[in-house]
mmCIF file of C-alpha atoms in Angstrom:
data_model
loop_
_atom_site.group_PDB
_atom_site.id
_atom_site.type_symbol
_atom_site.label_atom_id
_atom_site.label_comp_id
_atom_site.label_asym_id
_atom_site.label_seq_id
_atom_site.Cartn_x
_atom_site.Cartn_y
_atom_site.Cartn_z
ATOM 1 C CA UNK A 1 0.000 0.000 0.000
ATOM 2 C CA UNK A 2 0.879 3.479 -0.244
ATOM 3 C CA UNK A 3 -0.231 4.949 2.436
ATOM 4 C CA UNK A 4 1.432 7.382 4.578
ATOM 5 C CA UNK A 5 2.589 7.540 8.080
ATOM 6 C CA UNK A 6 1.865 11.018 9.750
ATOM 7 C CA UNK A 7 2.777 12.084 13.319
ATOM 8 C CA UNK A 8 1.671 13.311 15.488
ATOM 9 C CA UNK A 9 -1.615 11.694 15.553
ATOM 10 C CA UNK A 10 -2.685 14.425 17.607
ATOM 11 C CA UNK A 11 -1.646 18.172 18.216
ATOM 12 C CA UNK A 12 -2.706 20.689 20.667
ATOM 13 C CA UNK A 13 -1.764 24.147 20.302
ATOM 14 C CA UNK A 14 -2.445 27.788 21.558
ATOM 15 C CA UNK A 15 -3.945 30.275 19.308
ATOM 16 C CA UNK A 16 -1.197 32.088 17.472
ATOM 17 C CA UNK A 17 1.529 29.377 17.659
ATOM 18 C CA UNK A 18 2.785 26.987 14.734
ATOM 19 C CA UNK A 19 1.513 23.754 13.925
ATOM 20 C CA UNK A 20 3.958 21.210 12.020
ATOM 21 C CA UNK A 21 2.682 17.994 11.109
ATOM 22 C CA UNK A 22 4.711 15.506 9.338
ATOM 23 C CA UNK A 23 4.066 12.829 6.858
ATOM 24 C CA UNK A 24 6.329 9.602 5.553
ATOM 25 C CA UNK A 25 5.253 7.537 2.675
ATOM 26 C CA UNK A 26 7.023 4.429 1.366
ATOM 27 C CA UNK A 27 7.432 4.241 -2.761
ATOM 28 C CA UNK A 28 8.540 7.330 -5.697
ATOM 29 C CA UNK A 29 5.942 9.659 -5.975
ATOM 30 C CA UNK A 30 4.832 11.732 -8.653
ATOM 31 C CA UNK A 31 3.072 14.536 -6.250
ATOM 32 C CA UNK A 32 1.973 15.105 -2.158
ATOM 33 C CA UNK A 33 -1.227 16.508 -1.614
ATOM 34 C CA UNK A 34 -2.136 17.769 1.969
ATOM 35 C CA UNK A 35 -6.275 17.346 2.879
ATOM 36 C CA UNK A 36 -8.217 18.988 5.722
ATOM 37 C CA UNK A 37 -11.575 17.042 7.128
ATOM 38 C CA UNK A 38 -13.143 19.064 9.151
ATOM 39 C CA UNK A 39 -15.365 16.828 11.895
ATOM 40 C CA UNK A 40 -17.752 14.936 9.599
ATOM 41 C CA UNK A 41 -17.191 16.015 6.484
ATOM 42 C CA UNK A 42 -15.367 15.953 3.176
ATOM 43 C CA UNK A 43 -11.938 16.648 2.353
ATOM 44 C CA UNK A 44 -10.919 20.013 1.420
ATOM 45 C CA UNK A 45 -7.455 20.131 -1.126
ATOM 46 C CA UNK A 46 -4.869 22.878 0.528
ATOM 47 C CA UNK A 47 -1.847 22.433 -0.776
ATOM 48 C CA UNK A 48 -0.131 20.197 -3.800
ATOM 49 C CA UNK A 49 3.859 19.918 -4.056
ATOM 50 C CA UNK A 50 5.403 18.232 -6.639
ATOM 51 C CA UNK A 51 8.136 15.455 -6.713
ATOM 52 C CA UNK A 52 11.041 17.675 -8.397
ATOM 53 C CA UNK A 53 9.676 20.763 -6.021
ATOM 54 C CA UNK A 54 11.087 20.826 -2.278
ATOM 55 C CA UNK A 55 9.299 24.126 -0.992
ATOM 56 C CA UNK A 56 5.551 25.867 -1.741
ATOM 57 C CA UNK A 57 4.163 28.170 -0.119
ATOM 58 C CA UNK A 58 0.330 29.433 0.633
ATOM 59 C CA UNK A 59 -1.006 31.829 2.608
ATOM 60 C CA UNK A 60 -0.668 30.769 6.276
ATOM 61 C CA UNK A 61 0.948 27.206 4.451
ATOM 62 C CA UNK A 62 4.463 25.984 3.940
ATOM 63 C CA UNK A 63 4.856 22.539 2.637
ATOM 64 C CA UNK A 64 8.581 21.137 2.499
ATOM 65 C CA UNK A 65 9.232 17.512 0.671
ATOM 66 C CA UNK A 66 12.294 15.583 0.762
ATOM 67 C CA UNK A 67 12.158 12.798 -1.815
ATOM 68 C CA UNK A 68 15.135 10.947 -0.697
ATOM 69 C CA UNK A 69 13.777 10.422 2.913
ATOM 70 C CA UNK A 70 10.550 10.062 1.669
ATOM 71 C CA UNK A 71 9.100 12.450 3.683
ATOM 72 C CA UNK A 72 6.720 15.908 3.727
ATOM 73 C CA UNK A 73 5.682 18.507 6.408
ATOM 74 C CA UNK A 74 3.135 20.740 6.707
ATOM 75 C CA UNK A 75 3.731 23.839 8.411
ATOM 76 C CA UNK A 76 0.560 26.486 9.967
ATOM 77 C CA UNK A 77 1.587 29.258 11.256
ATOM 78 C CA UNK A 78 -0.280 31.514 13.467
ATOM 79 C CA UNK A 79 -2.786 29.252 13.951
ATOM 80 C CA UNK A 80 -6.246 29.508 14.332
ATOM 81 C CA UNK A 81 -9.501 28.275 16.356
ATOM 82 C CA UNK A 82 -10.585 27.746 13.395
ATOM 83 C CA UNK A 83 -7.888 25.425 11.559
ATOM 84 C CA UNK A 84 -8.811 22.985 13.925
ATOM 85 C CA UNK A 85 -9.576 19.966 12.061
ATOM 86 C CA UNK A 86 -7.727 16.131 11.018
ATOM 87 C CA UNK A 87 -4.644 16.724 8.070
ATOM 88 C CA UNK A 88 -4.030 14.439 5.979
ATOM 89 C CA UNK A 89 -1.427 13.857 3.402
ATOM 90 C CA UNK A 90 -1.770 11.811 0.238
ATOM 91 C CA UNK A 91 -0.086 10.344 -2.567
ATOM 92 C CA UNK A 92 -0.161 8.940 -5.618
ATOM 93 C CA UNK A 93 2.398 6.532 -7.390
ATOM 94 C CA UNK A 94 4.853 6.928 -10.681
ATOM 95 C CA UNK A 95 2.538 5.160 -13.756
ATOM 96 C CA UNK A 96 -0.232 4.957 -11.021
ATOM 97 C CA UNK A 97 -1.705 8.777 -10.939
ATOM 98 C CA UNK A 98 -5.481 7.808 -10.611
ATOM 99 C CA UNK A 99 -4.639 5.917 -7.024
ATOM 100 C CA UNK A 100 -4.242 8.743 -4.613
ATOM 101 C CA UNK A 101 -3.867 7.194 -0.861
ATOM 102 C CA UNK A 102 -3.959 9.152 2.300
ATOM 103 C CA UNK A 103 -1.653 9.026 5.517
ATOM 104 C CA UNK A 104 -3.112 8.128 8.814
ATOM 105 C CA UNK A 105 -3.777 11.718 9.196
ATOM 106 C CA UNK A 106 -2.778 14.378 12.233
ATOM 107 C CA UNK A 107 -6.095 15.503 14.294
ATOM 108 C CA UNK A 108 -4.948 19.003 15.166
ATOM 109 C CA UNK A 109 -6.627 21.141 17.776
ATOM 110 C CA UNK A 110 -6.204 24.871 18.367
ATOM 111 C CA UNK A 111 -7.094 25.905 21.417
ATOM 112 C CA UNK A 112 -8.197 29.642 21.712
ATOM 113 C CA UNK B 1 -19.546 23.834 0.415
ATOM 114 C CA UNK B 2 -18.552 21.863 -1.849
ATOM 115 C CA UNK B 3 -19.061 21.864 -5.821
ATOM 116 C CA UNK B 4 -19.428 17.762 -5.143
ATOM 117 C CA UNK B 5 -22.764 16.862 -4.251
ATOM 118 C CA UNK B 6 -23.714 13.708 -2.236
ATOM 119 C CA UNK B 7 -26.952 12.398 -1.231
ATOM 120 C CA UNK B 8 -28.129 11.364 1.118
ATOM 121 C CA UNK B 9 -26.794 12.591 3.963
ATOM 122 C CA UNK B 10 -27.518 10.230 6.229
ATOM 123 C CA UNK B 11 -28.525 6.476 5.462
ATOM 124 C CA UNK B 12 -29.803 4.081 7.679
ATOM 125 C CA UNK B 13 -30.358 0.166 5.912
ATOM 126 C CA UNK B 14 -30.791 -3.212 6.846
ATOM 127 C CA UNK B 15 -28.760 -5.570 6.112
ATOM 128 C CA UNK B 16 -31.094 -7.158 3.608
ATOM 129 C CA UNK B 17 -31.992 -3.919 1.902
ATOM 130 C CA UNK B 18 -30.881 -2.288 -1.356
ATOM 131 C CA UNK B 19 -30.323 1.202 -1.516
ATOM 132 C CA UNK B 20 -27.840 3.787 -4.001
ATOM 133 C CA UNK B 21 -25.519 6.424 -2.657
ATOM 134 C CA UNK B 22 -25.307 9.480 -5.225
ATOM 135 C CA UNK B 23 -22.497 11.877 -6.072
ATOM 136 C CA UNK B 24 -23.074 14.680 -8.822
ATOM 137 C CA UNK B 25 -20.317 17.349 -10.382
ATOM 138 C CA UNK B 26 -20.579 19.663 -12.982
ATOM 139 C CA UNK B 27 -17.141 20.957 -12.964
ATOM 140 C CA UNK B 28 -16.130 19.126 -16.287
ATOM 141 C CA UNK B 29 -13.746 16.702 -14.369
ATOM 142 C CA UNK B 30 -13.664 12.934 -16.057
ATOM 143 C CA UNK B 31 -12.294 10.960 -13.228
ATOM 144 C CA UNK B 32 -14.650 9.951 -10.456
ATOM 145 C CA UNK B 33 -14.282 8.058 -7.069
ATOM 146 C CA UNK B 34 -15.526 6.324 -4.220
ATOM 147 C CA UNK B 35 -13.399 6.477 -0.838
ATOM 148 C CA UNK B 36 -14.685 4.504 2.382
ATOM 149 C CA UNK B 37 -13.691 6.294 5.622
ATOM 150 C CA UNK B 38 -13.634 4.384 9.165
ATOM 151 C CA UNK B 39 -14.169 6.638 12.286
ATOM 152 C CA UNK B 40 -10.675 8.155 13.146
ATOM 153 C CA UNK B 41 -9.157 6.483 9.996
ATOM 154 C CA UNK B 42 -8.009 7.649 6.720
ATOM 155 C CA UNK B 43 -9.998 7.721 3.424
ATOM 156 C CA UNK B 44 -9.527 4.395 1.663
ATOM 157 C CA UNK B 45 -9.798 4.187 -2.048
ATOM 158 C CA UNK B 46 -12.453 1.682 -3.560
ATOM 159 C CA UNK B 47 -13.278 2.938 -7.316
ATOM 160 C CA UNK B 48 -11.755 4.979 -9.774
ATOM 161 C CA UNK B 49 -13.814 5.696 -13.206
ATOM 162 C CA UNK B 50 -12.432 7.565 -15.691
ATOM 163 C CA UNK B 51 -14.323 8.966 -18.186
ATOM 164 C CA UNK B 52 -16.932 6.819 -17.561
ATOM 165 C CA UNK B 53 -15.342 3.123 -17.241
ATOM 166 C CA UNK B 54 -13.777 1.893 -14.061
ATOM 167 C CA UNK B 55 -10.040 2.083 -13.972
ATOM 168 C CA UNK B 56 -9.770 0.657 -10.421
ATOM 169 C CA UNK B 57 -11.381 -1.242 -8.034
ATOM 170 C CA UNK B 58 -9.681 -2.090 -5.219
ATOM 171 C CA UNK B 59 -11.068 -5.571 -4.583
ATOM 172 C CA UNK B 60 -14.026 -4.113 -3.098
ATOM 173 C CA UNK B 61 -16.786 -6.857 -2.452
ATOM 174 C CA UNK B 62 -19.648 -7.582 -4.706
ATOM 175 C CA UNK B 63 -22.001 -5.880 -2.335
ATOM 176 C CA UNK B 64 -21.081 -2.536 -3.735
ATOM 177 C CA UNK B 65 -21.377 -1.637 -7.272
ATOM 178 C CA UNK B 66 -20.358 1.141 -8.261
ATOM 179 C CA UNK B 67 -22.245 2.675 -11.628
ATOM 180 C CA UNK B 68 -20.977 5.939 -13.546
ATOM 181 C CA UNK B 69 -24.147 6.564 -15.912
ATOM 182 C CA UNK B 70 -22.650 9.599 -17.409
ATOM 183 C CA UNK B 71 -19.282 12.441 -16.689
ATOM 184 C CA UNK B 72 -21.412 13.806 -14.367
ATOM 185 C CA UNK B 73 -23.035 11.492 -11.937
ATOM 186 C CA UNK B 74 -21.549 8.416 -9.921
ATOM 187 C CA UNK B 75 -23.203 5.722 -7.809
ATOM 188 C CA UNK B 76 -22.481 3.438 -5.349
ATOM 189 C CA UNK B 77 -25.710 0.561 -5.209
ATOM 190 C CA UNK B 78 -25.679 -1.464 -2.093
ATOM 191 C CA UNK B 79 -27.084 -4.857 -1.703
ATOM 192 C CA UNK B 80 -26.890 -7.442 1.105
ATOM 193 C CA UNK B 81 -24.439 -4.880 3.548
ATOM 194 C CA UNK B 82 -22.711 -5.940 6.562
ATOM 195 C CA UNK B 83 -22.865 -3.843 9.862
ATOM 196 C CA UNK B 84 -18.655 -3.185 9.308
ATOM 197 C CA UNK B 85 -19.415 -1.557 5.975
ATOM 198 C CA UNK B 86 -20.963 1.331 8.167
ATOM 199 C CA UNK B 87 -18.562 4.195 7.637
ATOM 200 C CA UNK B 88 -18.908 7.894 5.894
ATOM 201 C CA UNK B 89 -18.664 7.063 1.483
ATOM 202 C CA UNK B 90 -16.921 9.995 0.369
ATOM 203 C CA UNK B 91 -16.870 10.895 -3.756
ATOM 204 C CA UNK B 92 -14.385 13.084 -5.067
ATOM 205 C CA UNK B 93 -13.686 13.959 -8.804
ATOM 206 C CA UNK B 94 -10.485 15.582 -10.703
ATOM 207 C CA UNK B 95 -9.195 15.866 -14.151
ATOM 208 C CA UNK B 96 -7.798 12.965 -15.477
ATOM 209 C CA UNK B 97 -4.994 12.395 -13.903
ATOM 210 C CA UNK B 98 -3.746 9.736 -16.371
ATOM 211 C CA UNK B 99 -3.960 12.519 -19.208
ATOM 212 C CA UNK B 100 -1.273 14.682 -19.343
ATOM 213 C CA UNK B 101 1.368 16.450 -17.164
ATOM 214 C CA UNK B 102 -0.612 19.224 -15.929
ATOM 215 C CA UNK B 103 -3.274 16.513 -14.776
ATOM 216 C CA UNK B 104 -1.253 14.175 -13.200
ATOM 217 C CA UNK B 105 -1.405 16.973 -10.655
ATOM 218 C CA UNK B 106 -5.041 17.917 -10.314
ATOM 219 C CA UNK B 107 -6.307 17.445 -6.940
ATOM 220 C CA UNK B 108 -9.240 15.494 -5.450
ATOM 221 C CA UNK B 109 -12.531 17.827 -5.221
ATOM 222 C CA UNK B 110 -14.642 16.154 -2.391
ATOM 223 C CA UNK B 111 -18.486 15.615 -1.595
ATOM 224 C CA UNK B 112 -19.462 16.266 2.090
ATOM 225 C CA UNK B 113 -20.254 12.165 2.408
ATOM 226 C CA UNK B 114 -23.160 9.594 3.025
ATOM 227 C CA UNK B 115 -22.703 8.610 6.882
ATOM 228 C CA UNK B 116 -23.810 5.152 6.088
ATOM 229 C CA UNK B 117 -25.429 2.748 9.211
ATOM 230 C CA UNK B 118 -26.002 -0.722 8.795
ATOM 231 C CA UNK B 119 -28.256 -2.553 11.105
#
């Protein structure tokens, strides 16, 4: 399978401070996508970063990857009561684009 | 809100009933999909169509059949359910992701879900 590993499973935060939530997956890539769910609901698309890219930025959003450790983190700053919700990341595969897979997810909480 | 619509909402079905989950998008995408997703869990992928033909199925069981009538709609019939199948059915649609460069990097566009119960 393809799925990623994220950790922390869980953050809790202070309004204001940084979240960073990390994400490991195990075969070549062609993309990472990063997913918020709020409680409930569907899954809302933040941020995409391609294989050959290693930084993107957006808005309140910085997304680093590092190929060779197979690895991604998501970075929120000054967080928000609202960005309280469960992150995932996802993937697809090289010659496999239509099979996107999602990490076990982080369930962050801000705390106002 | 979403520009992926799924009804119902909320679904409650015995385990000898037959019922259809529905997922609608007009945003011109071509691919189409059904994720299952456990409380606390991840999505998991079960279908992928692509302009209109299934490309994947990830060994679902026969008990859900997944139907794309046109680029537009998607369902998921259910027949003969098991109380473990109860979980929130996400859609989601994209480009094609198996089309060209720019769309191997489209992203997922999701529905809200079908909470699903099985009794």
């Amino acid at each position: 399978s393809q799925q990623g590993e994220e950790d922390p499973q869980a953050l809790s935060i202070q309004e204001g401070e940084n979240a960073t939530m990390n994400c490991s997956y195990k075969t070549s890539i062609n993309n990472l996508q990063w997913y918020r769910q709020n409680s409930g609901r569907g899954l809302v698309h933040l941020i995409l970063i391609r294989s050959n890219e290693r930084e993107k930025h957006s808005g309140r959003l910085r997304v680093t990857l590092d190929t060779s450790k197979k690895s991604s983190s998501l970075l929120i700053t000054a967080s928000r009561a609202a960005d309280t919700a469960s992150y995932f990341c996802a993937t697809d595969a090289r010659g496999g684009y239509q099979k996107v897979t999602f990490g076990t997810g982080t369930k962050l909480q801000v705390i106002p | 809100d979403t520009e992926v619509t799924q009804t119902p909402k909320h679904l409650v079905m015995g385990m000898t009933n037959k019922k259809s989950l529905k997922c609608e998008q007009h945003m011109g995408h071509r691919a189409m999909y059904w994720y299952k997703q456990k409380a606390k869990k991840p999505p998991e992928l079960m279908f992928v169509y692509s302009y209109e033909k299934l490309s994947i199925n990830e060994s679902v069981p026969s008990r859900f059949s997944p139907e794309c009538p046109n680029s537009s709609l998607l369902n998921l019939h259910l027949h003969a359910l098991q109380p473990e199948d109860s979980a929130l059915y996400l859609c989601a649609s994209s480009q094609d992701r198996n089309q060209d460069y720019s769309s191997y990097n489209s992203p997922l566009h999701f529905g809200n879900g079908t909470r699903l119960t099985v009794t």
